[in-house]
Tab-separated table of C-alpha atoms in Angstrom:
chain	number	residue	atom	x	y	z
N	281	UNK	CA	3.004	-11.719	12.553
N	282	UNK	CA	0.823	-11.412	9.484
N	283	UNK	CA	0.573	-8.113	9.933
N	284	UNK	CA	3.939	-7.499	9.390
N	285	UNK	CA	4.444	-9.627	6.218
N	286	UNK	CA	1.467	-7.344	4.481
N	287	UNK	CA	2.733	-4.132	5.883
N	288	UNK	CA	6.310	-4.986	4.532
N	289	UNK	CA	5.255	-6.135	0.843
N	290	UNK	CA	3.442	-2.512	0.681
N	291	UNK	CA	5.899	-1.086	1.960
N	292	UNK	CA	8.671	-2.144	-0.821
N	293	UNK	CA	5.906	-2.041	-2.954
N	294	UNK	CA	5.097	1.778	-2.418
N	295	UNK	CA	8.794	2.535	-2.585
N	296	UNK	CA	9.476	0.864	-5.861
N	297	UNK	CA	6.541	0.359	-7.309
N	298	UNK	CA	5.530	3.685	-8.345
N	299	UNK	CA	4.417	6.564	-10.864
N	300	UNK	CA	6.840	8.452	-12.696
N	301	UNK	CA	6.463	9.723	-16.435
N	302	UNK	CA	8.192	9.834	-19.773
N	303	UNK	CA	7.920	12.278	-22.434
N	304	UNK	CA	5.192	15.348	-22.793
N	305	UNK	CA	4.211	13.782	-26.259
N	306	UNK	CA	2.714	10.432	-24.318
N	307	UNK	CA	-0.948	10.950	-23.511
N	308	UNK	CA	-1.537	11.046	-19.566
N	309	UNK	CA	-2.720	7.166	-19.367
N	310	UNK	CA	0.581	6.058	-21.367
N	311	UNK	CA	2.965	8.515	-18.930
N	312	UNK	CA	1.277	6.735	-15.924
N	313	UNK	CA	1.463	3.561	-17.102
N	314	UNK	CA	5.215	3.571	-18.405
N	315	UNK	CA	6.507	5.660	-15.198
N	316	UNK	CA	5.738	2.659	-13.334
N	317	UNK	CA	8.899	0.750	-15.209
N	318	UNK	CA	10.567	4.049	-15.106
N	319	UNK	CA	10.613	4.240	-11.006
N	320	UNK	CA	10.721	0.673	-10.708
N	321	UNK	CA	14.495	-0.082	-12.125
N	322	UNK	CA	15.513	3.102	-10.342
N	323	UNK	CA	18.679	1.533	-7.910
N	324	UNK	CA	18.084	3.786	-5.475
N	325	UNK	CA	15.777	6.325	-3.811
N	326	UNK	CA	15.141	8.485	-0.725
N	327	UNK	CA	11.271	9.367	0.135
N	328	UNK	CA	9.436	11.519	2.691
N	329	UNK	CA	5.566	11.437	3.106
N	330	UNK	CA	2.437	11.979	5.460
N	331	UNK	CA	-0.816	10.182	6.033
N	332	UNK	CA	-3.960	11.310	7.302
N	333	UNK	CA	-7.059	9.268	8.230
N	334	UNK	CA	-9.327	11.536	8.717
N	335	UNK	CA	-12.510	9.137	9.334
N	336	UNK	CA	-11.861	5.062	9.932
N	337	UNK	CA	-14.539	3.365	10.757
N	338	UNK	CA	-16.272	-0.379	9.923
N	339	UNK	CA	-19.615	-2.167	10.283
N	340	UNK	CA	-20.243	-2.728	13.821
N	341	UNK	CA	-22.280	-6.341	12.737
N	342	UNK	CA	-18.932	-7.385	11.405
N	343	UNK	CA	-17.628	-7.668	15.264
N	344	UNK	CA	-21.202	-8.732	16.747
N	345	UNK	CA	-20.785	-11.140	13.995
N	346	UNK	CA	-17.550	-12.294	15.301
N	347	UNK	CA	-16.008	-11.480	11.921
N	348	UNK	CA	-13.770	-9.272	13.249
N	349	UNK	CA	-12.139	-9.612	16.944
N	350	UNK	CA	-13.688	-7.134	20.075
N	351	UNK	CA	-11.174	-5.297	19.846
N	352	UNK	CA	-11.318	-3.755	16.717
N	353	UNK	CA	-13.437	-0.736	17.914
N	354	UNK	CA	-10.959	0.442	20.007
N	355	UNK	CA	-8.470	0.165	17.596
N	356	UNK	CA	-10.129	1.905	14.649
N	357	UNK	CA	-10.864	5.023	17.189
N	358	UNK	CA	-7.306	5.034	17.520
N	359	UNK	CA	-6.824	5.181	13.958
N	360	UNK	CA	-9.282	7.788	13.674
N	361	UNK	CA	-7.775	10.643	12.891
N	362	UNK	CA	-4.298	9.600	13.043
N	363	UNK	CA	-1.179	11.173	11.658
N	364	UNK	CA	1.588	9.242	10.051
N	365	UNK	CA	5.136	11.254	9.116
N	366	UNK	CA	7.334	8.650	7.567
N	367	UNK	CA	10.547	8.739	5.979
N	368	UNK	CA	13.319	6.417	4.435
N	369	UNK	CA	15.225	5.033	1.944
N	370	UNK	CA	15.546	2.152	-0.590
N	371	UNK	CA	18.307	0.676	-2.707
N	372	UNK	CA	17.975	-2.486	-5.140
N	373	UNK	CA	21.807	-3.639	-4.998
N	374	UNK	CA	22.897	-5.328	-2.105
N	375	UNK	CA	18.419	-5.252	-1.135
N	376	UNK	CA	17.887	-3.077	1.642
N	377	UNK	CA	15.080	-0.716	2.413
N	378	UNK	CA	14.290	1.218	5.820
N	379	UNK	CA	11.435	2.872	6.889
N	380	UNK	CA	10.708	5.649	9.915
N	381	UNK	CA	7.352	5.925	11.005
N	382	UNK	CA	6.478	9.002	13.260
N	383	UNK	CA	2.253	8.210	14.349
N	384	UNK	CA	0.167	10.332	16.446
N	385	UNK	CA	-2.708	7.995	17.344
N	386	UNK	CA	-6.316	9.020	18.552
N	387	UNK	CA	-7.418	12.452	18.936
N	388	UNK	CA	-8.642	15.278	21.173
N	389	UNK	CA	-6.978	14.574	24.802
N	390	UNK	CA	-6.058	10.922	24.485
N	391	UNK	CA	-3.450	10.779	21.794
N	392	UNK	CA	-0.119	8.600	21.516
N	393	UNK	CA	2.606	9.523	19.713
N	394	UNK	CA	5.087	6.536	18.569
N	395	UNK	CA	8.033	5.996	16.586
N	396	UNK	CA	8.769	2.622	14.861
N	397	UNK	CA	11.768	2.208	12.775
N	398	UNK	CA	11.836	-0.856	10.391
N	399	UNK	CA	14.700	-2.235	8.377
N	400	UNK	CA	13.830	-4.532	5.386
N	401	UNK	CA	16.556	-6.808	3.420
N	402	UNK	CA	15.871	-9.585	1.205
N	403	UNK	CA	16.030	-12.242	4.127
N	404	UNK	CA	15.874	-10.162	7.210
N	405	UNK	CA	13.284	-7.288	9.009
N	406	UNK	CA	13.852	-5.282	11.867
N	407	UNK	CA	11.750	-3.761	13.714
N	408	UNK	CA	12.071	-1.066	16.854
N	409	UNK	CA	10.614	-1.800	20.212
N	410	UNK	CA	8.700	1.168	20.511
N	411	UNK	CA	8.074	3.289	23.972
N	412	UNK	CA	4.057	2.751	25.023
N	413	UNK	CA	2.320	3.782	27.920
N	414	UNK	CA	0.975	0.684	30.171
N	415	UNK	CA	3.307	-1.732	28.941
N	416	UNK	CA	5.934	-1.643	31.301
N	417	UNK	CA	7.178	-4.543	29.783
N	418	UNK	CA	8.203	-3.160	26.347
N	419	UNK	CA	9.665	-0.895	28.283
N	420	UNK	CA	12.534	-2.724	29.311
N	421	UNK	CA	13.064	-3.676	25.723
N	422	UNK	CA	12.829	-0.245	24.332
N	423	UNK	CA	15.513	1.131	22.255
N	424	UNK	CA	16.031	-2.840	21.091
N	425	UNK	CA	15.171	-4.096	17.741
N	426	UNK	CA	13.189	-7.543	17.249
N	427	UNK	CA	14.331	-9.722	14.417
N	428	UNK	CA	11.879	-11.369	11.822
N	429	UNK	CA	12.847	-13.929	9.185
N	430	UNK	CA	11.322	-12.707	6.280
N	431	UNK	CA	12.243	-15.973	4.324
N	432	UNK	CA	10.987	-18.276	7.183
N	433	UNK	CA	7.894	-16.744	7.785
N	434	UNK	CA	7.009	-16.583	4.264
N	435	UNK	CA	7.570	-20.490	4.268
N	436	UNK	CA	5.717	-21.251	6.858
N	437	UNK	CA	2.563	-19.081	5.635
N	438	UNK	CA	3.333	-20.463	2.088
N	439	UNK	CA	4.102	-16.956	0.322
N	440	UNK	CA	6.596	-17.732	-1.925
N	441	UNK	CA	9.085	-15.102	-3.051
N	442	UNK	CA	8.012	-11.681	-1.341
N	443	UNK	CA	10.145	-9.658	-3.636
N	444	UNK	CA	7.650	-10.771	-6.483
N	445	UNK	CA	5.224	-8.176	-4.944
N	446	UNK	CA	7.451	-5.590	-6.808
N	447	UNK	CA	6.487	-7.020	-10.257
N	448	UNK	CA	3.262	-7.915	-9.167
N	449	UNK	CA	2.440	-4.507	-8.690
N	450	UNK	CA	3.165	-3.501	-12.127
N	451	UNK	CA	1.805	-6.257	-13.775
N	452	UNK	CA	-1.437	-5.751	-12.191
N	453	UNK	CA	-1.733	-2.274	-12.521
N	454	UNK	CA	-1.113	-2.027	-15.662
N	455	UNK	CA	-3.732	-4.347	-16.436
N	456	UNK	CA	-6.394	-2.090	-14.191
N	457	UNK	CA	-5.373	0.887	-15.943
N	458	UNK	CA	-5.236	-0.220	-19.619
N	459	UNK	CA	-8.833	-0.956	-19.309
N	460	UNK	CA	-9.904	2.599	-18.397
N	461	UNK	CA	-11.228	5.050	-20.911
N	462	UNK	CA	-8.006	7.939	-21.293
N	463	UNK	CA	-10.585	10.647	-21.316
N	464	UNK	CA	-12.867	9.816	-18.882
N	465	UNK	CA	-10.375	9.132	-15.611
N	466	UNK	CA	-6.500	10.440	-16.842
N	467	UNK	CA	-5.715	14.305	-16.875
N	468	UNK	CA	-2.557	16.830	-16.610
N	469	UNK	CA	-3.215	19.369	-14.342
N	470	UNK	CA	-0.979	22.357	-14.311
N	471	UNK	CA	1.293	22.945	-11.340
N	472	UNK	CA	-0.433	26.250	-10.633
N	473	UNK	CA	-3.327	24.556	-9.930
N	474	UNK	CA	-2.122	21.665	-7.918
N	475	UNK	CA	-3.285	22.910	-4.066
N	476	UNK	CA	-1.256	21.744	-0.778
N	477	UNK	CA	1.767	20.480	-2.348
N	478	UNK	CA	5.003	20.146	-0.065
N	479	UNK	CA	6.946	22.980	0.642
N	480	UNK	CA	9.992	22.707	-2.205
N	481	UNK	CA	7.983	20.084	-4.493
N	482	UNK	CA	8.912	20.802	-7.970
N	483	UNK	CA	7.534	18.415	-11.119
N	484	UNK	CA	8.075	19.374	-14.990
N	485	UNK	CA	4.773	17.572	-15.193
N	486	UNK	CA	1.519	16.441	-13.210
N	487	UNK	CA	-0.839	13.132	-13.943
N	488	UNK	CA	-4.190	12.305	-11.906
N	489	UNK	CA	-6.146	9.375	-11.671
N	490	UNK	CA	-9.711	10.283	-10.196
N	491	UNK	CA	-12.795	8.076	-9.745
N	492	UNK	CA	-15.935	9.656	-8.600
N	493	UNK	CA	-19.999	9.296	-8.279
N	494	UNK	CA	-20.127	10.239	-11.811
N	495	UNK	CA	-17.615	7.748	-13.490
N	496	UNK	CA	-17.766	5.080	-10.545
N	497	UNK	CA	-20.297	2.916	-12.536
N	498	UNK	CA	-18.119	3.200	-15.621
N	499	UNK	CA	-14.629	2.163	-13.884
N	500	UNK	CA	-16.127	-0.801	-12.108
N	501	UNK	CA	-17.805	-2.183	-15.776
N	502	UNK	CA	-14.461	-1.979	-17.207
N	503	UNK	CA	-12.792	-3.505	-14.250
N	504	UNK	CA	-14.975	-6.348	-14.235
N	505	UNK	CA	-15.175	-6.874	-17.946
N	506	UNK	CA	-11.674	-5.994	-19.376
N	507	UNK	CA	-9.052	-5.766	-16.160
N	508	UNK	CA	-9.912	-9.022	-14.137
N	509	UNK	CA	-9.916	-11.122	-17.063
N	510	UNK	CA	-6.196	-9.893	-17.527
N	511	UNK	CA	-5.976	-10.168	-14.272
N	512	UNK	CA	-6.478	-13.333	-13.546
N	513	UNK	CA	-4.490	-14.752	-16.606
N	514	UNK	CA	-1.816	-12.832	-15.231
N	515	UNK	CA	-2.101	-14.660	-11.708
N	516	UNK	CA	-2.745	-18.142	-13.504
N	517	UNK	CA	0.868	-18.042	-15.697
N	518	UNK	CA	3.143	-16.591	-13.126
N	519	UNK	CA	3.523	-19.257	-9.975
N	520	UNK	CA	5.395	-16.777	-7.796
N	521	UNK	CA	2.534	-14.247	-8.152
N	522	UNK	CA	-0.214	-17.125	-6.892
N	523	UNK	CA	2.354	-17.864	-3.862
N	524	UNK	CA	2.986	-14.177	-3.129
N	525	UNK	CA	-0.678	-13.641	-3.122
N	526	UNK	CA	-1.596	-16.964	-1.639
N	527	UNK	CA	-4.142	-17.916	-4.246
N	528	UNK	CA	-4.548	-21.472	-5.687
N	529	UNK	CA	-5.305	-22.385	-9.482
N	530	UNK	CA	-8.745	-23.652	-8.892
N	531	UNK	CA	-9.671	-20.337	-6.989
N	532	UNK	CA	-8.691	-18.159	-10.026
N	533	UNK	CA	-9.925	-20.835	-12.593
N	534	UNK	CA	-13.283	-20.445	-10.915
N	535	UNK	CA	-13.211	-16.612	-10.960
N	536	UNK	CA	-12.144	-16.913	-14.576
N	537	UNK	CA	-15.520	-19.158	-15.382
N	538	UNK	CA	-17.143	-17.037	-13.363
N	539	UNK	CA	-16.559	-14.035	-15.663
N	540	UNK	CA	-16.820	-15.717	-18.909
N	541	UNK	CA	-18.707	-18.583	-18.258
N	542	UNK	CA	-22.336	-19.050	-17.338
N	543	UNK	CA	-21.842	-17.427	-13.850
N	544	UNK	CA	-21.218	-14.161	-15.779
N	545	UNK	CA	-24.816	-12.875	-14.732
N	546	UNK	CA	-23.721	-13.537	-10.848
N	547	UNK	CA	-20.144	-11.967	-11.456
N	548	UNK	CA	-22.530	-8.470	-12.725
N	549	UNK	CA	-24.810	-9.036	-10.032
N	550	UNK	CA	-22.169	-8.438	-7.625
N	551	UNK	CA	-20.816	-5.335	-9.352
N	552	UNK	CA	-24.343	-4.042	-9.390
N	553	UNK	CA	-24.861	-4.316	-5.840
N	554	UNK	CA	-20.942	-2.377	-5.048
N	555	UNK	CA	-22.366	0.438	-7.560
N	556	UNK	CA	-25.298	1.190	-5.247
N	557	UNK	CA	-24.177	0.283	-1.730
N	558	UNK	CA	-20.790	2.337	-1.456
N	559	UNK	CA	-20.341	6.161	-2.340
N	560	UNK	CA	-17.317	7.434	-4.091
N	561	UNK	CA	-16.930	10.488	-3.016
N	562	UNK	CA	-13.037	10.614	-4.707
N	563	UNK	CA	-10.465	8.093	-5.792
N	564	UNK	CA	-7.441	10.271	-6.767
N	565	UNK	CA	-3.965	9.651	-7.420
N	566	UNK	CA	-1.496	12.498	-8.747
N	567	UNK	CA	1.963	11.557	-9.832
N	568	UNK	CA	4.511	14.761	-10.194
N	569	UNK	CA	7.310	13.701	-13.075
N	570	UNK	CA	10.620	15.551	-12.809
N	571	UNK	CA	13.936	14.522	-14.897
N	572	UNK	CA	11.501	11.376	-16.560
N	573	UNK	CA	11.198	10.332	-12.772
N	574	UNK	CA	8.309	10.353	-9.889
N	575	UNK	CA	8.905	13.044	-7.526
N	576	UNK	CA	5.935	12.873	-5.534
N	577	UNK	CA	2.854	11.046	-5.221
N	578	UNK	CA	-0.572	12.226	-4.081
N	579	UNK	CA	-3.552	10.104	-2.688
N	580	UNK	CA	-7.073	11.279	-1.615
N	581	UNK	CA	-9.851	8.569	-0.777
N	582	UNK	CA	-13.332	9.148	0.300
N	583	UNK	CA	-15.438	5.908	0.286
N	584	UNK	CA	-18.786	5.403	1.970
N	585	UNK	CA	-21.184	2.857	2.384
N	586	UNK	CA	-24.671	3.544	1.284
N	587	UNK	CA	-25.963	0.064	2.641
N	588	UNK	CA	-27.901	0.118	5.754
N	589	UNK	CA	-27.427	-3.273	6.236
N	590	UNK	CA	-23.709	-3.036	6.324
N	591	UNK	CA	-24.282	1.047	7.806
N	592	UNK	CA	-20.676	2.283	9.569
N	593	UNK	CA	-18.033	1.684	6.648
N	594	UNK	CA	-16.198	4.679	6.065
N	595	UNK	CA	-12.826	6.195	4.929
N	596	UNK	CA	-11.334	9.357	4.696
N	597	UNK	CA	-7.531	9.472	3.814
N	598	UNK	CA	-5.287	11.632	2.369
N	599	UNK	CA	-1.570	10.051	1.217
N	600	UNK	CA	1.579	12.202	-0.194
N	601	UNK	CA	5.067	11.143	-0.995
N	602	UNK	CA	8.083	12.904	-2.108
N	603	UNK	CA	11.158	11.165	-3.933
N	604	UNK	CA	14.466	12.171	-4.083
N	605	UNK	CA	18.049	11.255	-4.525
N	606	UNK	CA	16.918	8.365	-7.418
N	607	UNK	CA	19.997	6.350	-8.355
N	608	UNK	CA	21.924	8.273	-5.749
N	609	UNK	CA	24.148	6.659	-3.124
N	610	UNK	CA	21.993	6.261	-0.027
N	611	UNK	CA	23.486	6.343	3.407
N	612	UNK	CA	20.895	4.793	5.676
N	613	UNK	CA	20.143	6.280	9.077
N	614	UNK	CA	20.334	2.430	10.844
N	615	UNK	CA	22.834	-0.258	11.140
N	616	UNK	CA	21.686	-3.721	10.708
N	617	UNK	CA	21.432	-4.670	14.101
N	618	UNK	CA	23.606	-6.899	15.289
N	619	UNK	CA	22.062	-7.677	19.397
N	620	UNK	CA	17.999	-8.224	18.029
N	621	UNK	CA	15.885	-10.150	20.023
N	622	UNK	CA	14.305	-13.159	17.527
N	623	UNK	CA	10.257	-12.282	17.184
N	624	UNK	CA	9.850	-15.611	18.263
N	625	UNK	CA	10.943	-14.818	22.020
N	626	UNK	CA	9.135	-11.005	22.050
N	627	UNK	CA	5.907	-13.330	22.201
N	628	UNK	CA	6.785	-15.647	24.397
N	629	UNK	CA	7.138	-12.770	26.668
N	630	UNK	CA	3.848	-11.085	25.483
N	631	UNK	CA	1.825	-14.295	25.752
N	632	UNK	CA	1.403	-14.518	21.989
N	633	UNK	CA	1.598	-18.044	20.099
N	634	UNK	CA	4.229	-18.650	17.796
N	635	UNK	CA	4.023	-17.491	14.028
N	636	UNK	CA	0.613	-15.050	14.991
């Protein structure tokens, strides 16, 4: 179920973990950057979003390879064009976040459309049995959710703490974007000009992000000589971080000698070779600040790889979120379920080994 540990620390980490903005005298990068604290020690929100993936697709030699299992083909050209509509809420105090995803899988005549409701607490996650076609026997569990112990499982795959993924977040980012140029990647475009927003999306204020062809080479210098450096001190003094992230010492000690030792010219040769073999074609995040707060967020990625030898590696997406009711009661559209069937005896009954 590793799958589902990732997908729930992104989860709670896209709720809480977000931009929102401060006053119109802060320059764009400083708005960004202290929005995140802003949205973060919000007690409550509700959100509403859609994702797109447009184009999916990796390097067929990674599954020849056996890098990546057989299956993986037919899974990214279910991906492929895929629609997510996905809803929910979070609160801080008691920890509880839910999360309704609506996806419309594959395209032209084959498509599947499936819910899957998920309920997140600080020890617990729930997670629907969802109605597919050809498995007769999820079928008879339909309508049931399965039980996960979020605490267990991250002991047993040595996490740590997964609510440290909040501050993680944060830390990191700001990090990544204190060591971009303000006037090179950071702008305020005006509402009128912001294209496809949400029907009844209002912001006092708009912030983008945006990485392209022509400052690609640029981002990734700074990354690698002024971000990971932070980066990895910030990984190296926080224990809970290294856990959450399942990273040992000597891995980010290495990385760190790596950058500023005598393996610096290996460290650039490897940035070198990511400037020329993939194609940014955008890399854009907009935040939309009402009331001090994030009330939507805006992602487009186009990414491309210009390598023949790794040919195939594309992706298209396009992300929005809209937040509402901050530090509002919530009233949450599930009860914690009190008849769940433990994860543990869904695979038994799919065949699956424990703790996959």
């Amino acid at each position: 179920m590793k799958f589902v540990k990732v997908s729930t620390i992104l989860l709670l980490v896209a709720a809480l973990v977000v931009l929102s903005g401060c006053s119109s005298s802060k320059s764009a990068k400083e708005t960004m950057l202290d929005a995140m604290a802003n949205n973060q020690d919000a007690k409550s929100m509700t959100y509403t979003g859609k994702m797109t993936l447009n184009e999916l697709s990796l390097p067929q030699k990674e599954v020849v390879d056996g890098k990546m299992p057989a299956v993986a083909p037919l899974i990214l050209s279910m991906l492929k064009g895929a629609v997510i509509n996905f809803h929910g809420k979070v609160q801080k105090s008691p920890a509880r976040a839910e999360l309704v995803m609506d996806m419309t899988l594959g395209s032209g005549d084959v498509k599947l459309n499936v819910s899957l409701p998920m309920i997140i607490t600080a020890d617990k996650v729930w997670i629907k049995v969802p109605q597919i076609p050809g498995y007769p026997m999820l079928d008879a569990l339909s309508g049931k959710f399965v039980e996960i112990d979020a605490k267990k499982l991250a002991q047993e795959q040595g996490v740590g703490d997964l609510t440290a993924s909040q501050n993680i977040g944060q830390d990191l980012l700001k990090a990544l974007l204190g060591s971009l140029d303000e006037k090179t990647f950071f702008s305020e475009p005006k509402g009128a000009d912001m294209n496809g927003l949400p029907e009844g999306q209002e912001a006092d204020k708009f912030v983008r992000f945006a990485v392209d062809e022509s400052n690609k080479d640029t981002a990734l210098t700074a990354v690698m000589e002024k971000a990971a450096p932070q980066i990895i001190d910030i990984l190296l003094s926080n224990e809970s971080y290294m856990k959450a992230l399942q990273l040992k010492k000597e891995q980010l000690e290495a990385a760190k000698k790596e950058l500023s030792g005598g393996n610096t010219g290996k460290a650039k040769d490897a940035v070198d070779t990511f400037k020329k073999s993939v194609k940014i074609g955008q890399l854009e995040v907009t935040g939309g600040i009402k009331d001090d707060y994030l009330t939507y967020e805006g992602l487009n990625v186009e990414l491309e790889s210009t390598d023949a030898a790794a040919g195939g590696l594309k992706l298209d997406m396009h992300y929005e979120m809209s937040i509402s009711d901050i530090n509002k009661d919530v009233k949450f559209e599930y009860e914690l379920p009190k008849d769940a069937i433990p994860v543990e005896q869904l695979q038994g009954m799919l065949g699956l080994p424990s703790g996959s």
